[in-house]
Amino acid sequence: MTATAIERSQPHAAPFPADVPLEEALAQWFGPVAAYQLPAKAPGTDRLFSRLDSGDLSLVEETLRDRLDPDTFRQLFEGYAHTSPTHFRREILRYGTHFHPDRIGVKTGLCDANPPAHIHCMMRMPIFVGDQYSGDLFLEELEDCGGRIEPGGRYLDFGCSSGAAVRYLAAAYPEAHWYGCDPVKESIAWASEHLPAIDFQVSPQWPPLPYAARQFDGVYAISIWSHFSERAAMAWFDEMARIVSPGGVLMFTTHGAATLNYSLRTGWRPPDAVRAIAADLLQSRYRFEDVYRQNQEVLSQLDSISDWGDAFLPLSWVMLHLQHHWDLMAFRPGRNQANQDLYLLRRKAVG
């Protein structure tokens, strides 16, 4: 079946009785895979935090004692400091950079430049130093598969928006070279102005990218293949194979089986839609839904949305279509926010 036929096909009848509760049916179909999530490590956060000393921590604590309400202060220093050290460290880095840029910011390389409301950003906070979660996500998966950020290595954030994740990584590993690309011109313009240590480029909506063959040791894409049509997904996987050097890695997240449970928990998709998507995933189909055709915000940012919507793909599709160029190093269902599946691929030797 062609990609167009798949994308335009009507929802398939669910292969289980309609009176079976949907949550039970998903468990039978996908088992624990649909709810699986690894505990998060924080290599980048730990590296940045290690640059601070006890005097820095005392300074941030005294500053926040005066600026946070008492309950929030106690929760951070008496609660998270013991029960959730990763969250505690991220908060210290965030607040410390904001209130003491000349000390904490200089030591860590972080800055609190915050995109205004009209600039696209995947996450927003009143005090912002970057997407700490996504940065650590890439590092954790890379290290778990025996890799690391190489000094002098080149790494690309594909679909970087205004640079939220790559800015955190660039601060943690300034000895590497960091790049970001995105088709939204305004986001790239803001990032280029406020994050000059990173090489940002406006990317086309169809390959090729403005990079040389085998230029990168690693590429990561957070929630980018969750939006491509099947033909766009294949075109961009081929482009990744061109720009990633042999032995280099590609990490991406996308909607999969775990997203079905997420949809039920949050109401993102109605039950009938979840059943139809599940049926496609079970039959190894790539499912694409054209959901942005009437979205004026998306229309204003992209030249074309014919291949941009919501996409769902199973592990079997990845194994079937990508094995020529890539080895599958890791598959983590629901790893990204207990929603999107995470894949880590390694580029095979050329030829």
mmCIF file of N, CA, C and O in Angstrom, residues 286-337:
data_model
loop_
_atom_site.group_PDB
_atom_site.id
_atom_site.type_symbol
_atom_site.label_atom_id
_atom_site.label_comp_id
_atom_site.label_asym_id
_atom_site.label_seq_id
_atom_site.Cartn_x
_atom_site.Cartn_y
_atom_site.Cartn_z
ATOM 1 N N TYR A 286 1.801 2.927 9.347
ATOM 2 C CA TYR A 286 2.144 4.310 9.700
ATOM 3 C C TYR A 286 0.854 5.113 9.590
ATOM 4 O O TYR A 286 0.196 5.118 8.549
ATOM 5 N N ARG A 287 0.475 5.797 10.648
ATOM 6 C CA ARG A 287 -0.783 6.550 10.628
ATOM 7 C C ARG A 287 -0.488 8.046 10.651
ATOM 8 O O ARG A 287 0.235 8.531 11.517
ATOM 9 N N PHE A 288 -1.051 8.759 9.712
ATOM 10 C CA PHE A 288 -0.881 10.207 9.625
ATOM 11 C C PHE A 288 -2.245 10.868 9.613
ATOM 12 O O PHE A 288 -3.133 10.477 8.848
ATOM 13 N N GLU A 289 -2.416 11.888 10.450
ATOM 14 C CA GLU A 289 -3.677 12.622 10.536
ATOM 15 C C GLU A 289 -3.423 14.092 10.235
ATOM 16 O O GLU A 289 -2.588 14.733 10.870
ATOM 17 N N ASP A 290 -4.128 14.600 9.250
ATOM 18 C CA ASP A 290 -3.989 15.988 8.822
ATOM 19 C C ASP A 290 -4.844 16.865 9.743
ATOM 20 O O ASP A 290 -6.009 17.108 9.486
ATOM 21 N N VAL A 291 -4.234 17.344 10.834
ATOM 22 C CA VAL A 291 -5.003 18.028 11.879
ATOM 23 C C VAL A 291 -4.756 19.534 11.941
ATOM 24 O O VAL A 291 -5.398 20.232 12.737
ATOM 25 N N TYR A 292 -3.843 20.047 11.110
ATOM 26 C CA TYR A 292 -3.476 21.454 11.225
ATOM 27 C C TYR A 292 -3.971 22.317 10.069
ATOM 28 O O TYR A 292 -3.611 23.485 9.973
ATOM 29 N N ARG A 293 -4.784 21.771 9.202
ATOM 30 C CA ARG A 293 -5.171 22.513 8.001
ATOM 31 C C ARG A 293 -5.920 23.807 8.330
ATOM 32 O O ARG A 293 -5.850 24.773 7.572
ATOM 33 N N GLN A 294 -6.627 23.841 9.449
ATOM 34 C CA GLN A 294 -7.363 25.038 9.844
ATOM 35 C C GLN A 294 -6.690 25.803 10.976
ATOM 36 O O GLN A 294 -7.266 26.748 11.522
ATOM 37 N N ASN A 295 -5.469 25.403 11.339
ATOM 38 C CA ASN A 295 -4.761 26.043 12.451
ATOM 39 C C ASN A 295 -3.985 27.248 11.914
ATOM 40 O O ASN A 295 -2.957 27.105 11.270
ATOM 41 N N GLN A 296 -4.483 28.438 12.188
ATOM 42 C CA GLN A 296 -3.888 29.647 11.621
ATOM 43 C C GLN A 296 -2.478 29.908 12.160
ATOM 44 O O GLN A 296 -1.626 30.443 11.444
ATOM 45 N N GLU A 297 -2.219 29.544 13.406
ATOM 46 C CA GLU A 297 -0.878 29.750 13.957
ATOM 47 C C GLU A 297 0.140 28.900 13.206
ATOM 48 O O GLU A 297 1.211 29.382 12.832
ATOM 49 N N VAL A 298 -0.195 27.630 12.973
ATOM 50 C CA VAL A 298 0.716 26.751 12.235
ATOM 51 C C VAL A 298 0.843 27.223 10.795
ATOM 52 O O VAL A 298 1.943 27.262 10.229
ATOM 53 N N LEU A 299 -0.272 27.605 10.180
ATOM 54 C CA LEU A 299 -0.234 28.070 8.793
ATOM 55 C C LEU A 299 0.664 29.294 8.639
ATOM 56 O O LEU A 299 1.333 29.463 7.614
ATOM 57 N N SER A 300 0.688 30.151 9.631
ATOM 58 C CA SER A 300 1.486 31.370 9.542
ATOM 59 C C SER A 300 2.984 31.093 9.688
ATOM 60 O O SER A 300 3.807 31.898 9.262
ATOM 61 N N GLN A 301 3.348 29.960 10.274
ATOM 62 C CA GLN A 301 4.751 29.665 10.544
ATOM 63 C C GLN A 301 5.407 28.809 9.467
ATOM 64 O O GLN A 301 6.623 28.849 9.288
ATOM 65 N N LEU A 302 4.619 28.018 8.753
ATOM 66 C CA LEU A 302 5.169 27.069 7.786
ATOM 67 C C LEU A 302 4.695 27.419 6.379
ATOM 68 O O LEU A 302 3.580 27.898 6.185
ATOM 69 N N ASP A 303 5.552 27.158 5.398
ATOM 70 C CA ASP A 303 5.188 27.420 4.008
ATOM 71 C C ASP A 303 4.140 26.451 3.509
ATOM 72 O O ASP A 303 3.297 26.795 2.682
ATOM 73 N N SER A 304 4.199 25.219 3.993
ATOM 74 C CA SER A 304 3.255 24.191 3.569
ATOM 75 C C SER A 304 3.014 23.247 4.730
ATOM 76 O O SER A 304 3.940 22.918 5.474
ATOM 77 N N ILE A 305 1.778 22.784 4.888
ATOM 78 C CA ILE A 305 1.478 21.817 5.943
ATOM 79 C C ILE A 305 0.920 20.528 5.357
ATOM 80 O O ILE A 305 0.309 19.731 6.067
ATOM 81 N N SER A 306 1.134 20.305 4.069
ATOM 82 C CA SER A 306 0.590 19.106 3.440
ATOM 83 C C SER A 306 1.190 17.837 4.041
ATOM 84 O O SER A 306 0.577 16.773 3.994
ATOM 85 N N ASP A 307 2.384 17.918 4.591
ATOM 86 C CA ASP A 307 3.031 16.750 5.189
ATOM 87 C C ASP A 307 3.282 16.937 6.674
ATOM 88 O O ASP A 307 4.170 16.306 7.241
ATOM 89 N N TRP A 308 2.501 17.792 7.321
ATOM 90 C CA TRP A 308 2.697 18.115 8.736
ATOM 91 C C TRP A 308 1.372 17.968 9.465
ATOM 92 O O TRP A 308 0.399 18.645 9.160
ATOM 93 N N GLY A 309 1.317 17.030 10.404
ATOM 94 C CA GLY A 309 0.096 16.786 11.166
ATOM 95 C C GLY A 309 0.441 16.029 12.433
ATOM 96 O O GLY A 309 1.363 16.403 13.149
ATOM 97 N N ASP A 310 -0.287 14.962 12.724
ATOM 98 C CA ASP A 310 0.031 14.073 13.837
ATOM 99 C C ASP A 310 0.305 12.689 13.278
ATOM 100 O O ASP A 310 -0.502 12.150 12.507
ATOM 101 N N ALA A 311 1.434 12.116 13.655
ATOM 102 C CA ALA A 311 1.847 10.822 13.134
ATOM 103 C C ALA A 311 2.025 9.820 14.269
ATOM 104 O O ALA A 311 2.438 10.182 15.377
ATOM 105 N N PHE A 312 1.710 8.567 13.971
ATOM 106 C CA PHE A 312 1.853 7.463 14.921
ATOM 107 C C PHE A 312 2.538 6.317 14.185
ATOM 108 O O PHE A 312 2.134 5.956 13.074
ATOM 109 N N LEU A 313 3.584 5.729 14.794
ATOM 110 C CA LEU A 313 4.252 4.623 14.134
ATOM 111 C C LEU A 313 4.709 3.594 15.154
ATOM 112 O O LEU A 313 5.119 3.945 16.262
ATOM 113 N N PRO A 314 4.639 2.332 14.795
ATOM 114 C CA PRO A 314 5.052 1.264 15.704
ATOM 115 C C PRO A 314 6.510 0.879 15.488
ATOM 116 O O PRO A 314 7.120 1.207 14.460
ATOM 117 N N LEU A 315 7.049 0.141 16.428
ATOM 118 C CA LEU A 315 8.412 -0.361 16.317
ATOM 119 C C LEU A 315 8.597 -1.189 15.049
ATOM 120 O O LEU A 315 9.636 -1.114 14.393
ATOM 121 N N SER A 316 7.597 -1.976 14.685
ATOM 122 C CA SER A 316 7.718 -2.833 13.508
ATOM 123 C C SER A 316 7.942 -2.016 12.242
ATOM 124 O O SER A 316 8.689 -2.438 11.344
ATOM 125 N N TRP A 317 7.349 -0.837 12.149
ATOM 126 C CA TRP A 317 7.552 0.022 10.972
ATOM 127 C C TRP A 317 9.003 0.512 10.933
ATOM 128 O O TRP A 317 9.641 0.520 9.871
ATOM 129 N N VAL A 318 9.523 0.913 12.066
ATOM 130 C CA VAL A 318 10.908 1.382 12.135
ATOM 131 C C VAL A 318 11.864 0.260 11.728
ATOM 132 O O VAL A 318 12.792 0.469 10.936
ATOM 133 N N MET A 319 11.643 -0.932 12.237
ATOM 134 C CA MET A 319 12.518 -2.054 11.922
ATOM 135 C C MET A 319 12.476 -2.392 10.437
ATOM 136 O O MET A 319 13.489 -2.727 9.824
ATOM 137 N N LEU A 320 11.318 -2.285 9.841
ATOM 138 C CA LEU A 320 11.157 -2.650 8.437
ATOM 139 C C LEU A 320 11.767 -1.626 7.492
ATOM 140 O O LEU A 320 12.429 -1.971 6.510
ATOM 141 N N HIS A 321 11.592 -0.339 7.795
ATOM 142 C CA HIS A 321 11.939 0.710 6.841
ATOM 143 C C HIS A 321 13.320 1.321 7.038
ATOM 144 O O HIS A 321 13.837 1.961 6.115
ATOM 145 N N LEU A 322 13.919 1.162 8.210
ATOM 146 C CA LEU A 322 15.167 1.877 8.489
ATOM 147 C C LEU A 322 16.382 0.970 8.614
ATOM 148 O O LEU A 322 17.484 1.465 8.860
ATOM 149 N N GLN A 323 16.206 -0.329 8.445
ATOM 150 C CA GLN A 323 17.304 -1.253 8.709
ATOM 151 C C GLN A 323 18.458 -1.119 7.713
ATOM 152 O O GLN A 323 19.580 -1.543 8.009
ATOM 153 N N HIS A 324 18.220 -0.549 6.538
ATOM 154 C CA HIS A 324 19.291 -0.449 5.552
ATOM 155 C C HIS A 324 20.406 0.489 6.027
ATOM 156 O O HIS A 324 21.592 0.206 5.837
ATOM 157 N N HIS A 325 20.029 1.621 6.641
ATOM 158 C CA HIS A 325 21.015 2.628 7.045
ATOM 159 C C HIS A 325 21.333 2.618 8.534
ATOM 160 O O HIS A 325 22.359 3.179 8.935
ATOM 161 N N TRP A 326 20.467 2.007 9.352
ATOM 162 C CA TRP A 326 20.578 2.207 10.797
ATOM 163 C C TRP A 326 20.512 0.891 11.559
ATOM 164 O O TRP A 326 19.784 -0.026 11.176
ATOM 165 N N ASP A 327 21.238 0.852 12.679
ATOM 166 C CA ASP A 327 21.079 -0.196 13.686
ATOM 167 C C ASP A 327 20.269 0.381 14.846
ATOM 168 O O ASP A 327 20.523 1.516 15.288
ATOM 169 N N LEU A 328 19.304 -0.383 15.332
ATOM 170 C CA LEU A 328 18.503 0.050 16.468
ATOM 171 C C LEU A 328 19.264 -0.233 17.760
ATOM 172 O O LEU A 328 19.521 -1.383 18.102
ATOM 173 N N MET A 329 19.625 0.828 18.473
ATOM 174 C CA MET A 329 20.368 0.693 19.721
ATOM 175 C C MET A 329 19.446 0.657 20.938
ATOM 176 O O MET A 329 19.744 0.000 21.935
ATOM 177 N N ALA A 330 18.349 1.385 20.868
ATOM 178 C CA ALA A 330 17.435 1.438 22.011
ATOM 179 C C ALA A 330 16.045 1.802 21.541
ATOM 180 O O ALA A 330 15.879 2.610 20.621
ATOM 181 N N PHE A 331 15.056 1.200 22.163
ATOM 182 C CA PHE A 331 13.650 1.543 21.968
ATOM 183 C C PHE A 331 13.026 1.657 23.347
ATOM 184 O O PHE A 331 13.011 0.685 24.108
ATOM 185 N N ARG A 332 12.553 2.844 23.701
ATOM 186 C CA ARG A 332 12.005 3.105 25.031
ATOM 187 C C ARG A 332 10.556 3.566 24.903
ATOM 188 O O ARG A 332 10.291 4.756 24.685
ATOM 189 N N PRO A 333 9.605 2.668 25.013
ATOM 190 C CA PRO A 333 8.196 3.074 24.896
ATOM 191 C C PRO A 333 7.806 4.075 25.980
ATOM 192 O O PRO A 333 8.083 3.882 27.158
ATOM 193 N N GLY A 334 7.173 5.165 25.576
ATOM 194 C CA GLY A 334 6.683 6.154 26.534
ATOM 195 C C GLY A 334 7.766 6.905 27.268
ATOM 196 O O GLY A 334 7.479 7.599 28.255
ATOM 197 N N ARG A 335 9.007 6.821 26.805
ATOM 198 C CA ARG A 335 10.116 7.409 27.562
ATOM 199 C C ARG A 335 10.024 8.923 27.660
ATOM 200 O O ARG A 335 10.450 9.513 28.656
ATOM 201 N N ASN A 336 9.483 9.568 26.645
ATOM 202 C CA ASN A 336 9.385 11.022 26.667
ATOM 203 C C ASN A 336 8.062 11.445 27.291
ATOM 204 O O ASN A 336 7.002 11.337 26.680
ATOM 205 N N GLN A 337 8.126 11.878 28.530
ATOM 206 C CA GLN A 337 6.968 12.394 29.271
ATOM 207 C C GLN A 337 5.858 11.353 29.423
ATOM 208 O O GLN A 337 4.672 11.701 29.486
#
